[in-house]
PDB file of C-alpha atoms (C1' of nucleotides) in Angstrom:
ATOM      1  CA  UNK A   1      80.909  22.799 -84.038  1.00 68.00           C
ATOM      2  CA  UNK A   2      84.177  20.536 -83.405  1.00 77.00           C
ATOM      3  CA  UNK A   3      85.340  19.937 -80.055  1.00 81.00           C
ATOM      4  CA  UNK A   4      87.549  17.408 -78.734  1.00 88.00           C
ATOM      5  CA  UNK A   5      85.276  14.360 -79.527  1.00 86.00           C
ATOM      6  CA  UNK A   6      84.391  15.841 -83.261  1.00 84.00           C
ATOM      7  CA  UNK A   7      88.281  16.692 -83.806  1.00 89.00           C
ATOM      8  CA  UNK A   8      88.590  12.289 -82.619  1.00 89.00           C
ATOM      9  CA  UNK A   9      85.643  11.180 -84.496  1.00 86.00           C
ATOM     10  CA  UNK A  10      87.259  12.743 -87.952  1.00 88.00           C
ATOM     11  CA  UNK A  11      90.786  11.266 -86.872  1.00 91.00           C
ATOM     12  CA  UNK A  12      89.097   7.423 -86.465  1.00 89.00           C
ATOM     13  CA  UNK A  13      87.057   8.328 -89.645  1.00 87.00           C
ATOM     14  CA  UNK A  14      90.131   9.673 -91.705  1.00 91.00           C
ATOM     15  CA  UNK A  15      93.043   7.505 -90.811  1.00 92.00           C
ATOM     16  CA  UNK A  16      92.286   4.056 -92.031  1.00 91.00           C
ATOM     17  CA  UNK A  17      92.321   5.992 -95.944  1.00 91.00           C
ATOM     18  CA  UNK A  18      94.953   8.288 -95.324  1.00 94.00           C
ATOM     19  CA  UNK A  19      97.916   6.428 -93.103  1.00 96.00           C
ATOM     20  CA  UNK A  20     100.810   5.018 -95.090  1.00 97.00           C
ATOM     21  CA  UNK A  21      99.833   6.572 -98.295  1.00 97.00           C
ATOM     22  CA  UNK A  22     102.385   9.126 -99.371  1.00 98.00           C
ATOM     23  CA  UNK A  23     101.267  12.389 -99.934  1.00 98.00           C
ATOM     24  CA  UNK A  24     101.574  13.712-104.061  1.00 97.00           C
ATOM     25  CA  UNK A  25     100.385  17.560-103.629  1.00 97.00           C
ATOM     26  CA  UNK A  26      98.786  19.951-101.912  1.00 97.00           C
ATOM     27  CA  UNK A  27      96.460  22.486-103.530  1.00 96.00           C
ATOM     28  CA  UNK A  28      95.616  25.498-101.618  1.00 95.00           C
ATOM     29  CA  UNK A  29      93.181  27.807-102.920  1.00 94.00           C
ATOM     30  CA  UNK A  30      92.598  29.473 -99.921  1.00 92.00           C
ATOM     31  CA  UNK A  31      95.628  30.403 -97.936  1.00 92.00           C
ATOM     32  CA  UNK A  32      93.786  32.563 -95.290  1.00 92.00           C
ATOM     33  CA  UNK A  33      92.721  30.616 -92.579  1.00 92.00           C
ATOM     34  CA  UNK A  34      93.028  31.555 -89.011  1.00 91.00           C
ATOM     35  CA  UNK A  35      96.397  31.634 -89.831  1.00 92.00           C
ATOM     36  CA  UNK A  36      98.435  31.685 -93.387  1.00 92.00           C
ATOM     37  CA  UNK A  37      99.041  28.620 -94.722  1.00 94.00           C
ATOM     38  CA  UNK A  38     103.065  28.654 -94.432  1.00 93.00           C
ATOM     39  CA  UNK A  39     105.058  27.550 -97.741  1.00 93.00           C
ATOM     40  CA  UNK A  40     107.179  24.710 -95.737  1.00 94.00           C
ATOM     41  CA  UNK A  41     103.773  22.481 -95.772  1.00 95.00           C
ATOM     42  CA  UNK A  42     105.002  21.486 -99.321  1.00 96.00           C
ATOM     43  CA  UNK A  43     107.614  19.692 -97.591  1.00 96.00           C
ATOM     44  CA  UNK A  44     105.695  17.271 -97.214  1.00 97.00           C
ATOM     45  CA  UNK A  45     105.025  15.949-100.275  1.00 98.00           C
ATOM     46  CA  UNK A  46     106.419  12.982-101.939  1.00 98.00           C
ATOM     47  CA  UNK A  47     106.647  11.812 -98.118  1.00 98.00           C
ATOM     48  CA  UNK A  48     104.619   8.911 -96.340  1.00 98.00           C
ATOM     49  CA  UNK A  49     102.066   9.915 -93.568  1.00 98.00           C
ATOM     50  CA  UNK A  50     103.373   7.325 -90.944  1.00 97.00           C
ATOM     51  CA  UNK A  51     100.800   8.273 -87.854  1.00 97.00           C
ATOM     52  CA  UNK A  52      97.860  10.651 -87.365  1.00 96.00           C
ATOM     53  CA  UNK A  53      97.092  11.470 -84.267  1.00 95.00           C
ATOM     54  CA  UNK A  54      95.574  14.160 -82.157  1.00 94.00           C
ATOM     55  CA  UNK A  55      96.868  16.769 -79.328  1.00 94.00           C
ATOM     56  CA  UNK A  56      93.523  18.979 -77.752  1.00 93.00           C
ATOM     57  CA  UNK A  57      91.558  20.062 -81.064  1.00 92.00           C
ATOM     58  CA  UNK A  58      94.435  19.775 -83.541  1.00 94.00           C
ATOM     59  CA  UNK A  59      94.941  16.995 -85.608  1.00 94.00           C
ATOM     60  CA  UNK A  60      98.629  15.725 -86.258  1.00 95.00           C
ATOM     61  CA  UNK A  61      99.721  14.453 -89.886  1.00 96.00           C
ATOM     62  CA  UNK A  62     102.942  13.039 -89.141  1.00 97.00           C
ATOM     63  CA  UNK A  63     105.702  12.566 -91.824  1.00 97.00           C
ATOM     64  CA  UNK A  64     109.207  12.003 -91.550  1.00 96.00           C
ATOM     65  CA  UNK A  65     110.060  15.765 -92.179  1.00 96.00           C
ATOM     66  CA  UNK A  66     107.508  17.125 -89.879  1.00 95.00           C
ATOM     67  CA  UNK A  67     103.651  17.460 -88.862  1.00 95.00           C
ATOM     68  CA  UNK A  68     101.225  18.939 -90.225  1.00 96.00           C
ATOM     69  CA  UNK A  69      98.739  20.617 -88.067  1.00 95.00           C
ATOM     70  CA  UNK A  70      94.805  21.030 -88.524  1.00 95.00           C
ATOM     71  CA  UNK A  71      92.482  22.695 -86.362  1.00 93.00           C
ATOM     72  CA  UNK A  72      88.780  22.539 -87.023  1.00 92.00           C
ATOM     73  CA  UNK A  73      87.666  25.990 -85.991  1.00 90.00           C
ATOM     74  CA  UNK A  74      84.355  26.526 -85.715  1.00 86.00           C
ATOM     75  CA  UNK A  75      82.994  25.066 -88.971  1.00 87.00           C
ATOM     76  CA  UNK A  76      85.752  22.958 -90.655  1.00 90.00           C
ATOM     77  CA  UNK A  77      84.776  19.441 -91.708  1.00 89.00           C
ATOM     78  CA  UNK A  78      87.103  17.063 -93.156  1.00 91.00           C
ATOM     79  CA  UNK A  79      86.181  14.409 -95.831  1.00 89.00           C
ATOM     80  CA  UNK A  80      88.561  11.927 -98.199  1.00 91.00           C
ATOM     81  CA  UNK A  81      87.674  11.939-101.385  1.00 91.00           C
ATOM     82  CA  UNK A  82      88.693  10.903-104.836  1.00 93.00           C
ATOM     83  CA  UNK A  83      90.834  13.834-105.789  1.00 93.00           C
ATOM     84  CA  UNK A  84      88.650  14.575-108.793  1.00 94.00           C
ATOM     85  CA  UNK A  85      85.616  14.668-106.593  1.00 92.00           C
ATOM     86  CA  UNK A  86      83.965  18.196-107.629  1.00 92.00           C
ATOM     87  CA  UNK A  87      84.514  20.906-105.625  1.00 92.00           C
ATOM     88  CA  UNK A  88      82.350  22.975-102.852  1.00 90.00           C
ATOM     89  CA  UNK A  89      82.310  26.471-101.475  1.00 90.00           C
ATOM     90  CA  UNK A  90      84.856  26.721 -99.007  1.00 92.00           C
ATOM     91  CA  UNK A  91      87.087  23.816 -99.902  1.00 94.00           C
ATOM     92  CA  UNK A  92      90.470  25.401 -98.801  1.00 95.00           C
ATOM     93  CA  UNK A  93      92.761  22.379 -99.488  1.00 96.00           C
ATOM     94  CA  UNK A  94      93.815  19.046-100.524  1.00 96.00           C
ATOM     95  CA  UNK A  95      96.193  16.896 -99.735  1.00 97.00           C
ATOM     96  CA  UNK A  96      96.653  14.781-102.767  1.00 97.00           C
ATOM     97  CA  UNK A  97      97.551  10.992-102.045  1.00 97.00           C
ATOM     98  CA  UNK A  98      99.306   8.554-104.287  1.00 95.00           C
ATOM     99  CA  UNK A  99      96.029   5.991-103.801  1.00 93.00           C
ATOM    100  CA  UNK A 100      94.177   8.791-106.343  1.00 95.00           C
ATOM    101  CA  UNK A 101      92.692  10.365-102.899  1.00 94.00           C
ATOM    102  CA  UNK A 102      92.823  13.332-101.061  1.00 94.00           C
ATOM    103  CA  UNK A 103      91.887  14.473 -97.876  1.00 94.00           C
ATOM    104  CA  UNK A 104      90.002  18.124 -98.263  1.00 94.00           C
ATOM    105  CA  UNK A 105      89.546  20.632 -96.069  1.00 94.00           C
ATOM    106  CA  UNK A 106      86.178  22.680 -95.875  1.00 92.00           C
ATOM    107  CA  UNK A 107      86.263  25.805 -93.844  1.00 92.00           C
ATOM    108  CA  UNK A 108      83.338  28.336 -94.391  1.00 90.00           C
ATOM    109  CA  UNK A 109      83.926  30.517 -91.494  1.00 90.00           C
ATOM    110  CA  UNK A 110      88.197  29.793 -91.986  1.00 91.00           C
ATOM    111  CA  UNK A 111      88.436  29.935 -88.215  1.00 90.00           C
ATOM    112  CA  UNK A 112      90.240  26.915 -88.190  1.00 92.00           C
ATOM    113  CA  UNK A 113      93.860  26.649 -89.594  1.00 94.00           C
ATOM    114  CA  UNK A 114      96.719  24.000 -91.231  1.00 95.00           C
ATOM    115  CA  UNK A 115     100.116  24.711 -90.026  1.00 95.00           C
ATOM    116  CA  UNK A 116     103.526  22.882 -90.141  1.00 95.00           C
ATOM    117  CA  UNK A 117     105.922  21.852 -87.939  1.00 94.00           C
ATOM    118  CA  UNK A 118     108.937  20.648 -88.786  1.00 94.00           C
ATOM    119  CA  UNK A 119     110.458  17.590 -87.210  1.00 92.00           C
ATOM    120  CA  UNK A 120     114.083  19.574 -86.128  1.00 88.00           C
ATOM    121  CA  UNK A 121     111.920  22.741 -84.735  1.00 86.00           C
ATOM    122  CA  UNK A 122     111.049  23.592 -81.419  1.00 83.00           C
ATOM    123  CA  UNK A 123     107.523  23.252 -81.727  1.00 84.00           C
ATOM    124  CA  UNK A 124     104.892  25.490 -82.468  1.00 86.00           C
ATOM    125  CA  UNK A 125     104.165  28.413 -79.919  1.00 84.00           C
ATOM    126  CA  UNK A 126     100.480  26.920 -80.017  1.00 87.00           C
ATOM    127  CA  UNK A 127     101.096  23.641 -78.764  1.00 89.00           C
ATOM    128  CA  UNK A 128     103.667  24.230 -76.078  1.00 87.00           C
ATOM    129  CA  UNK A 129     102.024  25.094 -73.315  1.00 84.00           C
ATOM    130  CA  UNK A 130      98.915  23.038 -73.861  1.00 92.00           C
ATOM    131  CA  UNK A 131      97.684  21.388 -70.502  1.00 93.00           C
ATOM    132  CA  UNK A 132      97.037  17.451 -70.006  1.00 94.00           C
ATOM    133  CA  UNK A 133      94.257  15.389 -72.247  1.00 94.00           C
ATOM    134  CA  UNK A 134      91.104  15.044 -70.344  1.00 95.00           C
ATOM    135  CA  UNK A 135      90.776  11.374 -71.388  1.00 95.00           C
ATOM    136  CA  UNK A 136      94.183  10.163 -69.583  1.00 95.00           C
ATOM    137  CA  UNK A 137      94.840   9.834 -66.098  1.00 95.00           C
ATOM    138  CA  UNK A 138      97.408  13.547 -66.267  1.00 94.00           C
ATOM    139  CA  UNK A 139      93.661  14.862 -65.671  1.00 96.00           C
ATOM    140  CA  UNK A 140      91.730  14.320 -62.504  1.00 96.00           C
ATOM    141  CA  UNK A 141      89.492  16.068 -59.830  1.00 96.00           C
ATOM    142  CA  UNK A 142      92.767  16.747 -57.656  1.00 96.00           C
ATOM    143  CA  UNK A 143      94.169  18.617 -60.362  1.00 95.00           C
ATOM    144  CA  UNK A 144      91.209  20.978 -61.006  1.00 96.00           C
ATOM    145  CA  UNK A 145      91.306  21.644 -57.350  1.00 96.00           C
ATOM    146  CA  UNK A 146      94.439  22.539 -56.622  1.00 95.00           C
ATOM    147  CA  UNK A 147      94.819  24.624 -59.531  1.00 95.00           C
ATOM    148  CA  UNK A 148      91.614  26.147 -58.901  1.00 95.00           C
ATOM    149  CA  UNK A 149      92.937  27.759 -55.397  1.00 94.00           C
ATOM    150  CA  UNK A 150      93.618  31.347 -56.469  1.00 94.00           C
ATOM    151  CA  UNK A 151      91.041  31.601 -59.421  1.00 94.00           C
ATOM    152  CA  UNK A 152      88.310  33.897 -58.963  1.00 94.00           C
ATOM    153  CA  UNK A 153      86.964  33.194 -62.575  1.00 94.00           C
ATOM    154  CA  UNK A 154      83.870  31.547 -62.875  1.00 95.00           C
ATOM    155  CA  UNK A 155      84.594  27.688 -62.876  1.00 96.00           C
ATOM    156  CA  UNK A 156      83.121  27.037 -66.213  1.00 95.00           C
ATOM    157  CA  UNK A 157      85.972  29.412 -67.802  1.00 95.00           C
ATOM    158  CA  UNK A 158      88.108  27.782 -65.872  1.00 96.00           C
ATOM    159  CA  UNK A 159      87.525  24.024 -67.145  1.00 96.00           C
ATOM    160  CA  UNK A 160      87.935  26.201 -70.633  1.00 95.00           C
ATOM    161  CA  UNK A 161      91.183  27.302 -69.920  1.00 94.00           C
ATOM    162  CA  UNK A 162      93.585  24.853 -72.457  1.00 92.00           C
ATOM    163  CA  UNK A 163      96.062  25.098 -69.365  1.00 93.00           C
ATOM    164  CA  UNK A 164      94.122  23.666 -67.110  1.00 95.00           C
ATOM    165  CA  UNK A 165      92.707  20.840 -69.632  1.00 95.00           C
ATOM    166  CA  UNK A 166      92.275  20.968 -73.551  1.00 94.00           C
ATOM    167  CA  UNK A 167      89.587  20.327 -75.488  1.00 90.00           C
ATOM    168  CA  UNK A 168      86.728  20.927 -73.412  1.00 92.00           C
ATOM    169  CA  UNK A 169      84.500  23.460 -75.426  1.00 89.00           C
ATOM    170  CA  UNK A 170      81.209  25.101 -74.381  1.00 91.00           C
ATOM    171  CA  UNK A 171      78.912  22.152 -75.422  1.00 90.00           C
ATOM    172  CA  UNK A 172      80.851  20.286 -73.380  1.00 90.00           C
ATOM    173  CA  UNK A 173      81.843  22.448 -70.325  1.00 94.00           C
ATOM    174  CA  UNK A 174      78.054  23.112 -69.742  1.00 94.00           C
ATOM    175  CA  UNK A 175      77.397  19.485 -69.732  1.00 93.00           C
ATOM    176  CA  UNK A 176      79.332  18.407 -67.503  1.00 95.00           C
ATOM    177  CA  UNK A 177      78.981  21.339 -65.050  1.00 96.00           C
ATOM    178  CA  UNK A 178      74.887  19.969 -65.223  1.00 96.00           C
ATOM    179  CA  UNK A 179      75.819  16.337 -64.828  1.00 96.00           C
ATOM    180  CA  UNK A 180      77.743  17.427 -61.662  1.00 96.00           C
ATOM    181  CA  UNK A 181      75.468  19.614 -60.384  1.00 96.00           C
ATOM    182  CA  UNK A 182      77.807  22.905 -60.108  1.00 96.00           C
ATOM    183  CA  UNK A 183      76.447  26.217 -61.357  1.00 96.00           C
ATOM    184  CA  UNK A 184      78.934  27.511 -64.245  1.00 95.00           C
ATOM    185  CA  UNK A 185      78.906  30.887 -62.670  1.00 94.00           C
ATOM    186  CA  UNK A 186      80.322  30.067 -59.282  1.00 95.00           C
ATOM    187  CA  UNK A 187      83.795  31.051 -58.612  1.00 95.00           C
ATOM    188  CA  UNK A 188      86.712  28.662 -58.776  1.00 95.00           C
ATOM    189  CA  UNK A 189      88.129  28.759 -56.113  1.00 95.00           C
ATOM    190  CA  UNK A 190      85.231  28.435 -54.051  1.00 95.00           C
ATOM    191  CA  UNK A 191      84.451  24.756 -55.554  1.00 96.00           C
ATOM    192  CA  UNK A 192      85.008  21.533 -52.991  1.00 96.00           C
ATOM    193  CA  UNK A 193      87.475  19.394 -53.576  1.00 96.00           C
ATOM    194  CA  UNK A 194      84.521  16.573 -53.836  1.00 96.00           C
ATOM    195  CA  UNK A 195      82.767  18.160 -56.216  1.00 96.00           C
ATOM    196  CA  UNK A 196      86.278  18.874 -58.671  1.00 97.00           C
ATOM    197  CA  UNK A 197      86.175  14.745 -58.400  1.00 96.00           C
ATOM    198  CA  UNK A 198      82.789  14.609 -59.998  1.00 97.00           C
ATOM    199  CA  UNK A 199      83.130  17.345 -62.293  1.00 96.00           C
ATOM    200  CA  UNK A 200      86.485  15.539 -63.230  1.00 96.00           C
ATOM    201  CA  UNK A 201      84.819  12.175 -63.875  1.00 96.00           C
ATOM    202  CA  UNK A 202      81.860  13.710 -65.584  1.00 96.00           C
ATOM    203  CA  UNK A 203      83.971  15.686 -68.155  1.00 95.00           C
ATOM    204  CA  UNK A 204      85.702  12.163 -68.836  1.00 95.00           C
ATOM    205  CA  UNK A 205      82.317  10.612 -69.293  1.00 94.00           C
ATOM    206  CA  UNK A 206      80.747  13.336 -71.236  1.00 92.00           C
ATOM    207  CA  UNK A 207      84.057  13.174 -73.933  1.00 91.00           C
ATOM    208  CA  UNK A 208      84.094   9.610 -74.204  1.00 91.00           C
ATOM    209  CA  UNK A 209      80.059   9.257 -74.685  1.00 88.00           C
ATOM    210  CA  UNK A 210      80.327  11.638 -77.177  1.00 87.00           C
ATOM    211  CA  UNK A 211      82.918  10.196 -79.496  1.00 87.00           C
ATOM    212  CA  UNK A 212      81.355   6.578 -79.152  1.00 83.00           C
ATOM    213  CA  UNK A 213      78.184   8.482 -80.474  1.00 79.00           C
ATOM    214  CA  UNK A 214      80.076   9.739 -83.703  1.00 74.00           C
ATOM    215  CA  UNK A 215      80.035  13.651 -81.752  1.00 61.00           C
ATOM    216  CA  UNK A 216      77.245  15.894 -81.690  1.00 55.00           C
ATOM    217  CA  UNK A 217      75.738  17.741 -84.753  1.00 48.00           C
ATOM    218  CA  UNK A 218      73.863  20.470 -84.361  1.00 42.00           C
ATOM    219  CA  UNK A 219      74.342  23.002 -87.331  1.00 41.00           C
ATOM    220  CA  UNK A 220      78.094  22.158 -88.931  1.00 43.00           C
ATOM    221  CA  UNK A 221      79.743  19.208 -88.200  1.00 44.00           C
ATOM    222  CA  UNK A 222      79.799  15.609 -89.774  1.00 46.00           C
ATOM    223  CA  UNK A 223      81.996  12.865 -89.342  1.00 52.00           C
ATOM    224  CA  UNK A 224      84.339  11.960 -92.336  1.00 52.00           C
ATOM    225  CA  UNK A 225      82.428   9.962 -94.009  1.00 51.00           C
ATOM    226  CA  UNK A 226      79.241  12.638 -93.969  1.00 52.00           C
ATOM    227  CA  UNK A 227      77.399  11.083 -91.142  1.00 55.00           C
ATOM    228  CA  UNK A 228      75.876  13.263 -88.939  1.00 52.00           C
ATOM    229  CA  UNK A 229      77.074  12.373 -84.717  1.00 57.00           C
ATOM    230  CA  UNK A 230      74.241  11.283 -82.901  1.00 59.00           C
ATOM    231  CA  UNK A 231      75.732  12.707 -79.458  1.00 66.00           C
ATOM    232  CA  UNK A 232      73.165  15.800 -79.737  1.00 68.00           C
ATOM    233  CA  UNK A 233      70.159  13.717 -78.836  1.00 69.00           C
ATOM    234  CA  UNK A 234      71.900  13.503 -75.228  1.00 79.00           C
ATOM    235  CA  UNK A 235      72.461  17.165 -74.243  1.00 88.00           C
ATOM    236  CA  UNK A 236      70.654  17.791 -70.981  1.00 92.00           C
ATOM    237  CA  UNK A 237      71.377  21.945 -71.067  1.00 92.00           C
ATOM    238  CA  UNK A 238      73.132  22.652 -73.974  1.00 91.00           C
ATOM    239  CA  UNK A 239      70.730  24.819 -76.776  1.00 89.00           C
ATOM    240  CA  UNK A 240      67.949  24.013 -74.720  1.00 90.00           C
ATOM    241  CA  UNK A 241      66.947  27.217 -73.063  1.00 90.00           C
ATOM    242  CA  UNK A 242      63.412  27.108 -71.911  1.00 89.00           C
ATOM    243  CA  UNK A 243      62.629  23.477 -71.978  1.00 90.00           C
ATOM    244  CA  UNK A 244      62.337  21.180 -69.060  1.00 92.00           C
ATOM    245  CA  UNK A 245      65.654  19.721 -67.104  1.00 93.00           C
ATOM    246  CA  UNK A 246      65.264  16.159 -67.710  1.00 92.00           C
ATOM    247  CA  UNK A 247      65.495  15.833 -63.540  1.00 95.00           C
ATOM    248  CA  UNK A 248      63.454  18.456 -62.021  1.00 96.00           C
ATOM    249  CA  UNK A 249      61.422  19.810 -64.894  1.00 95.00           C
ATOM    250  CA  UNK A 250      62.203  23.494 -64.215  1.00 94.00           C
ATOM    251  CA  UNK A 251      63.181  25.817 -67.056  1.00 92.00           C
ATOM    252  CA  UNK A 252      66.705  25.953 -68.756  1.00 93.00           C
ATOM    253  CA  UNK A 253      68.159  29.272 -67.914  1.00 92.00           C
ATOM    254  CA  UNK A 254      70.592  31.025 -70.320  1.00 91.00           C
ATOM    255  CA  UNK A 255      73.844  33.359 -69.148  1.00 92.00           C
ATOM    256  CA  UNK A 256      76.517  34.439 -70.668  1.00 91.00           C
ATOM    257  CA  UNK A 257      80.125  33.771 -69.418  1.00 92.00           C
ATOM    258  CA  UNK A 258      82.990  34.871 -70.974  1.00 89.00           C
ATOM    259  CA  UNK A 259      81.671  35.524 -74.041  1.00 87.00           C
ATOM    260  CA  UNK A 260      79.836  32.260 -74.496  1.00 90.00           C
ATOM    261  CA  UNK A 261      76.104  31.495 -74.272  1.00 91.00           C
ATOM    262  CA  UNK A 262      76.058  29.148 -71.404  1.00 93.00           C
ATOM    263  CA  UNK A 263      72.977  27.019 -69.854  1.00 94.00           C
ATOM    264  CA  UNK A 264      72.062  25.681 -66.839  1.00 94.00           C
ATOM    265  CA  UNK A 265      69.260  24.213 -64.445  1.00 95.00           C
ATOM    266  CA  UNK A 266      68.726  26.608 -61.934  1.00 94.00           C
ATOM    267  CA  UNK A 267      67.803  24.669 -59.244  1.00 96.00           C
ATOM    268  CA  UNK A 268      69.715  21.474 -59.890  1.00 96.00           C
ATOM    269  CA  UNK A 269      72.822  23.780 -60.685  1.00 96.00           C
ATOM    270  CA  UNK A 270      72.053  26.191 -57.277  1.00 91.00           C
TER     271      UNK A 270
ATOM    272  C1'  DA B   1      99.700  37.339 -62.475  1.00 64.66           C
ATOM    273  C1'  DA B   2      95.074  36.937 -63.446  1.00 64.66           C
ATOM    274  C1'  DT B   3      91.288  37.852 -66.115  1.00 64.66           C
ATOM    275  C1'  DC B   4      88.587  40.188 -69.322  1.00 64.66           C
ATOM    276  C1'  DT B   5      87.604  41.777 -74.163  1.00 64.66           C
ATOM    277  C1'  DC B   6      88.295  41.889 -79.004  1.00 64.66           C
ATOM    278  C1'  DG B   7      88.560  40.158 -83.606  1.00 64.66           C
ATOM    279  C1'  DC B   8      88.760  36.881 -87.088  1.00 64.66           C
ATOM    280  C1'  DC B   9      84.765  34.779 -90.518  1.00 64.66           C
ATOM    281  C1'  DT B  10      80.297  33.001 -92.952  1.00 64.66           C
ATOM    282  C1'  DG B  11      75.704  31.339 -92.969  1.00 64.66           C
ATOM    283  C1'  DA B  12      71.341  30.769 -90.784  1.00 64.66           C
ATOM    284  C1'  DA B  13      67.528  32.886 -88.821  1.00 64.66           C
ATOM    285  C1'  DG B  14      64.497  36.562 -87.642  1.00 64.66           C
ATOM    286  C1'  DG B  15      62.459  41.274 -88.214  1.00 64.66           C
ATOM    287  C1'  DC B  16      60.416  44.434 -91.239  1.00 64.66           C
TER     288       DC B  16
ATOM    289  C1'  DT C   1      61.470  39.138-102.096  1.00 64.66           C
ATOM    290  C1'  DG C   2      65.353  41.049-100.028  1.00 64.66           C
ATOM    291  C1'  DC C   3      67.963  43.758 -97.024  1.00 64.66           C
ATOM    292  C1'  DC C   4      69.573  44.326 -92.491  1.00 64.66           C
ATOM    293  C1'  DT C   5      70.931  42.733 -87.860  1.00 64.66           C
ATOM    294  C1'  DT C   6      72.102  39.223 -84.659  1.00 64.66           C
ATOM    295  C1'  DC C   7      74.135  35.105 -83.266  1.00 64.66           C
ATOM    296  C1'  DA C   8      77.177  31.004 -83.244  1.00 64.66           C
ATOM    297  C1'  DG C   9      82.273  30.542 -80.872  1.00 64.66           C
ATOM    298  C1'  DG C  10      87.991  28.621 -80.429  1.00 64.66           C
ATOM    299  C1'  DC C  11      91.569  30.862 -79.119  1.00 64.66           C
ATOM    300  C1'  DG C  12      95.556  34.163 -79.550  1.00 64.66           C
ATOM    301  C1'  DA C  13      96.537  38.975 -78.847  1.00 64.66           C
ATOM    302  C1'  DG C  14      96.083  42.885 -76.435  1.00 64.66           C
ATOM    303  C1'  DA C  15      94.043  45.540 -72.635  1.00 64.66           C
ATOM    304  C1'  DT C  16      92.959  46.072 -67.931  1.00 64.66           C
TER     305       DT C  16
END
DNA sequence: AATCTCGCCTGAAGGC
DNA sequence: TGCCTTCAGGCGAGAT
């Protein structure tokens, strides 16, 4: 499932085969995504893709008349291909480059989406509003704590909360809560300052190891090339309820928080 | 204001 | 074999 390092590992993979080319078409044959698949994308074509870059989860296409916007969901996968490359179940779109490629979009579960934004709008509801990148220095320990002050929530939905920081999913959040030692179900607010430095550092580390490992596969994702990520071999808690923690040999547990299947050491994590 | 719940969607896996 | 149920979950919308 793509999270913030998947959503980077496709953007490295993609952009040496996609940047500078100028875009020809784009088929949709599946407008129904999370979202519909607005008309203005089409004014994009015939223009040059001069940057592609990345903002939480979503991917950024930039042209000189606007951006357009992917999101991953929970099962996309993105691949560049030679446009007459047959096709598979679920391939939504193309975007048809003058270089005889295309970059296509395969979305079984369609819970990700492809917006557009156009360079002289306001910007999309969904990306105002988005809190700082966990990878630059607009995220730290001090920020999770002082935001954390009136939140009774447990802290793991709190380091999910885009305001607070994007692009930390589940796989993720519960790794990082393990590295650092704080139990996913203890409230916010009741969280020391020390440990939001650790937690901070560790959801840095966590990110970064898992892009350098090409992300983490477990049933959907591969990078753009096909490759599976290697970063799954590395979960300490994550899918592994019932097996040993790697430190103190006692069972995984499993809870769910907010929706979310969550695991944790219990006595590591106490 | 804060926080919880729902719904979108398909495929894999498990039970019978 | 095949049908049914359950689960996976990002994230906006709506409810509490």
């Amino acid at each position: 499932m793509p999270e913030l390092p998947e959503v980077e590992v496709s953007r490295l993979g993609i952009t040496p085969h996609i940047l500078n080319q100028t875009i020809d078409k784009i088929v949709i044959r599946q407008r129904q995504l999370r979202w519909l698949i607005p008309e203005e994308i089409n004014d994009a074509v015939g223009l040059e893709i001069s940057a592609v870059k990345r903002r939480a989860k979503y991917l950024l296409i930039e042209t000189q008349a606007g951006t357009i916007i992917l999101h991953l969901g929970m099962s996309g996968k993105l691949r560049v291909v030679p446009v007459e490359t047959a096709l598979v179940k679920h391939d939504h779109v193309d975007i048809c480059l003058s270089n005889g490629m295309c970059l296509r979009f395969n979305d079984p579960r369609r819970f990700g989406a492809c917006l557009w934004q156009a360079s002289d709008s306001e910007g999309l509801d969904i990306m105002n509003n988005l809190g700082p990148e966990p990878l630059t220095d607009d995220f730290d320990g001090q920020r999770l704590f002082e935001l954390s002050r009136t939140k009774s929530q447990a802290v793991k939905n709190f380091i999910m909360d885009n305001k607070v920081v994007v692009g930390v999913g589940n796989i993720y959040a519960n790794e990082s809560l393990y590295l650092s030692k704080v139990n996913p179900l203890k409230s916010a607010k009741k969280i020391t300052k020390k440990q939001y430095l650790l937690l901070a550092e560790n959801i840095k580390l966590v990110l970064a190891r898992a892009i350098k490992q090409g992300g983490t596969t477990l049933k959907d994702f591969a990078q753009a090339d096909g490759q599976p990520g290697y970063f799954a071999q590395e979960l300490h808690v994550y899918a592994r309820k019932g097996e040993e923690c790697k430190v103190c040999s006692t069972e995984i547990e499993s809870v769910v928080i907010g929706q979310r299947n969550s695991f944790y050491c219990p006595k590591c994590q106490a």
